[in-house]
């Protein structure tokens, strides 16, 4: 996991998104866009959203890490929740199932990402 150098207080105000709705799936081919705008703009918007989502999660994790004494445990919980919210995993990486902390963090991350999509 990369070191977290951003001050925690900056994580509460993400930069405003570019105009237009964020895309959930980038187009498979730049020439196949359904709108009259250029294809690279669509990819740029998706990339911008992913960058903002990742930055928001990084900031959330940095703040949360400060409040937990068991850093190794919470680091693993955050890693598992991040993979799930970004679509890289469907289940918890914890043997025996999802711990309660992960369920709470996963819900918070989904709300955070959802708020970025709504902007």
mmCIF file of C-alpha atoms in Angstrom:
data_model
loop_
_atom_site.group_PDB
_atom_site.id
_atom_site.type_symbol
_atom_site.label_atom_id
_atom_site.label_comp_id
_atom_site.label_asym_id
_atom_site.label_seq_id
_atom_site.Cartn_x
_atom_site.Cartn_y
_atom_site.Cartn_z
ATOM 1 C CA UNK A 1 0.000 0.000 0.000
ATOM 2 C CA UNK A 2 1.518 3.375 -0.917
ATOM 3 C CA UNK A 3 2.402 5.781 1.874
ATOM 4 C CA UNK A 4 -0.263 8.302 2.638
ATOM 5 C CA UNK A 5 1.244 11.769 2.547
ATOM 6 C CA UNK A 6 -1.907 13.849 2.121
ATOM 7 C CA UNK A 7 -3.062 15.720 5.218
ATOM 8 C CA UNK A 8 -6.336 14.195 6.456
ATOM 9 C CA UNK A 9 -8.224 17.499 6.501
ATOM 10 C CA UNK A 10 -7.994 17.817 2.723
ATOM 11 C CA UNK A 11 -9.997 14.634 2.114
ATOM 12 C CA UNK A 12 -13.342 16.179 2.950
ATOM 13 C CA UNK A 13 -13.501 18.509 -0.062
ATOM 14 C CA UNK A 14 -12.714 16.719 -3.334
ATOM 15 C CA UNK A 15 -12.177 18.927 -6.377
ATOM 16 C CA UNK A 16 -15.268 19.587 -8.505
ATOM 17 C CA UNK A 17 -15.774 17.100 -11.334
ATOM 18 C CA UNK A 18 -15.580 17.985 -15.008
ATOM 19 C CA UNK A 19 -18.939 18.869 -16.586
ATOM 20 C CA UNK A 20 -21.114 16.012 -17.763
ATOM 21 C CA UNK A 21 -22.093 12.704 -16.181
ATOM 22 C CA UNK A 22 -19.203 10.417 -15.205
ATOM 23 C CA UNK A 23 -19.019 7.201 -17.167
ATOM 24 C CA UNK A 24 -19.235 3.862 -15.433
ATOM 25 C CA UNK A 25 -17.624 1.930 -18.301
ATOM 26 C CA UNK A 26 -15.227 3.458 -20.813
ATOM 27 C CA UNK A 27 -16.130 2.769 -24.450
ATOM 28 C CA UNK A 28 -14.331 -0.262 -25.917
ATOM 29 C CA UNK A 29 -13.231 1.723 -28.978
ATOM 30 C CA UNK A 30 -12.737 5.483 -29.180
ATOM 31 C CA UNK A 31 -14.568 5.670 -32.520
ATOM 32 C CA UNK A 32 -17.652 3.899 -31.164
ATOM 33 C CA UNK A 33 -18.938 6.724 -28.935
ATOM 34 C CA UNK A 34 -22.679 7.357 -29.087
ATOM 35 C CA UNK A 35 -22.472 11.111 -28.630
ATOM 36 C CA UNK A 36 -21.069 13.677 -31.086
ATOM 37 C CA UNK A 37 -18.186 14.486 -28.728
ATOM 38 C CA UNK A 38 -14.751 12.963 -29.284
ATOM 39 C CA UNK A 39 -14.029 9.519 -27.805
ATOM 40 C CA UNK A 40 -10.892 10.559 -25.889
ATOM 41 C CA UNK A 41 -12.999 12.966 -23.805
ATOM 42 C CA UNK A 42 -15.098 10.017 -22.605
ATOM 43 C CA UNK A 43 -11.975 8.099 -21.610
ATOM 44 C CA UNK A 44 -10.616 11.205 -19.932
ATOM 45 C CA UNK A 45 -13.795 11.611 -17.879
ATOM 46 C CA UNK A 46 -13.717 7.965 -16.792
ATOM 47 C CA UNK A 47 -10.042 8.262 -15.936
ATOM 48 C CA UNK A 48 -10.680 11.489 -14.040
ATOM 49 C CA UNK A 49 -13.478 9.842 -12.059
ATOM 50 C CA UNK A 50 -11.266 6.863 -11.200
ATOM 51 C CA UNK A 51 -8.499 9.207 -10.059
ATOM 52 C CA UNK A 52 -10.907 11.214 -7.888
ATOM 53 C CA UNK A 53 -12.389 8.019 -6.434
ATOM 54 C CA UNK A 54 -8.953 6.636 -5.641
ATOM 55 C CA UNK A 55 -7.862 9.934 -4.041
ATOM 56 C CA UNK A 56 -11.046 10.090 -1.951
ATOM 57 C CA UNK A 57 -10.480 6.523 -0.744
ATOM 58 C CA UNK A 58 -6.820 7.314 0.046
ATOM 59 C CA UNK A 59 -7.884 10.300 2.147
ATOM 60 C CA UNK A 60 -10.585 8.265 3.904
ATOM 61 C CA UNK A 61 -8.039 5.539 4.702
ATOM 62 C CA UNK A 62 -5.496 8.035 6.030
ATOM 63 C CA UNK A 63 -8.019 9.475 8.484
ATOM 64 C CA UNK A 64 -9.220 6.042 9.551
ATOM 65 C CA UNK A 65 -5.682 4.745 10.110
ATOM 66 C CA UNK A 66 -5.126 7.488 12.690
ATOM 67 C CA UNK A 67 -8.018 6.221 14.820
ATOM 68 C CA UNK A 68 -7.139 2.508 14.985
ATOM 69 C CA UNK A 69 -4.553 1.052 17.319
ATOM 70 C CA UNK A 70 -4.233 -2.238 15.403
ATOM 71 C CA UNK A 71 -2.743 -0.801 12.206
ATOM 72 C CA UNK A 72 -2.109 -4.184 10.560
ATOM 73 C CA UNK A 73 -5.708 -5.316 11.032
ATOM 74 C CA UNK A 74 -7.307 -2.108 9.767
ATOM 75 C CA UNK A 75 -4.866 -1.976 6.831
ATOM 76 C CA UNK A 76 -6.101 -5.425 5.731
ATOM 77 C CA UNK A 77 -9.740 -4.427 6.252
ATOM 78 C CA UNK A 78 -9.222 -1.298 4.137
ATOM 79 C CA UNK A 79 -7.398 -3.255 1.436
ATOM 80 C CA UNK A 80 -10.259 -5.757 1.180
ATOM 81 C CA UNK A 81 -12.973 -3.067 1.209
ATOM 82 C CA UNK A 82 -11.138 -0.995 -1.431
ATOM 83 C CA UNK A 83 -10.863 -3.997 -3.761
ATOM 84 C CA UNK A 84 -14.567 -4.685 -3.381
ATOM 85 C CA UNK A 85 -15.802 -1.113 -3.863
ATOM 86 C CA UNK A 86 -13.628 -0.637 -6.962
ATOM 87 C CA UNK A 87 -14.887 -3.901 -8.456
ATOM 88 C CA UNK A 88 -11.628 -5.836 -8.145
ATOM 89 C CA UNK A 89 -13.149 -8.393 -5.743
ATOM 90 C CA UNK A 90 -16.644 -9.611 -4.909
ATOM 91 C CA UNK A 91 -16.023 -11.064 -1.451
ATOM 92 C CA UNK A 92 -13.998 -10.178 1.612
ATOM 93 C CA UNK A 93 -10.388 -11.299 1.580
ATOM 94 C CA UNK A 94 -10.727 -12.378 5.224
ATOM 95 C CA UNK A 95 -10.811 -16.121 5.861
ATOM 96 C CA UNK A 96 -14.111 -16.965 7.480
ATOM 97 C CA UNK A 97 -15.951 -14.054 5.905
ATOM 98 C CA UNK A 98 -16.397 -10.342 6.203
ATOM 99 C CA UNK A 99 -15.621 -8.786 9.610
ATOM 100 C CA UNK A 100 -18.069 -6.200 10.932
ATOM 101 C CA UNK A 101 -15.498 -3.419 10.464
ATOM 102 C CA UNK A 102 -15.240 -4.250 6.774
ATOM 103 C CA UNK A 103 -19.026 -4.151 6.323
ATOM 104 C CA UNK A 104 -19.160 -0.668 7.879
ATOM 105 C CA UNK A 105 -16.177 0.616 5.871
ATOM 106 C CA UNK A 106 -17.512 -0.914 2.654
ATOM 107 C CA UNK A 107 -20.823 0.889 3.144
ATOM 108 C CA UNK A 108 -19.021 4.189 3.811
ATOM 109 C CA UNK A 109 -16.827 3.775 0.719
ATOM 110 C CA UNK A 110 -19.838 2.954 -1.467
ATOM 111 C CA UNK A 111 -21.551 6.131 -0.250
ATOM 112 C CA UNK A 112 -18.375 8.130 -0.880
ATOM 113 C CA UNK A 113 -18.019 6.797 -4.434
ATOM 114 C CA UNK A 114 -21.748 7.275 -5.026
ATOM 115 C CA UNK A 115 -21.499 10.922 -4.028
ATOM 116 C CA UNK A 116 -18.674 11.407 -6.539
ATOM 117 C CA UNK A 117 -20.831 9.879 -9.285
ATOM 118 C CA UNK A 118 -23.680 12.252 -8.416
ATOM 119 C CA UNK A 119 -21.501 15.360 -8.756
#
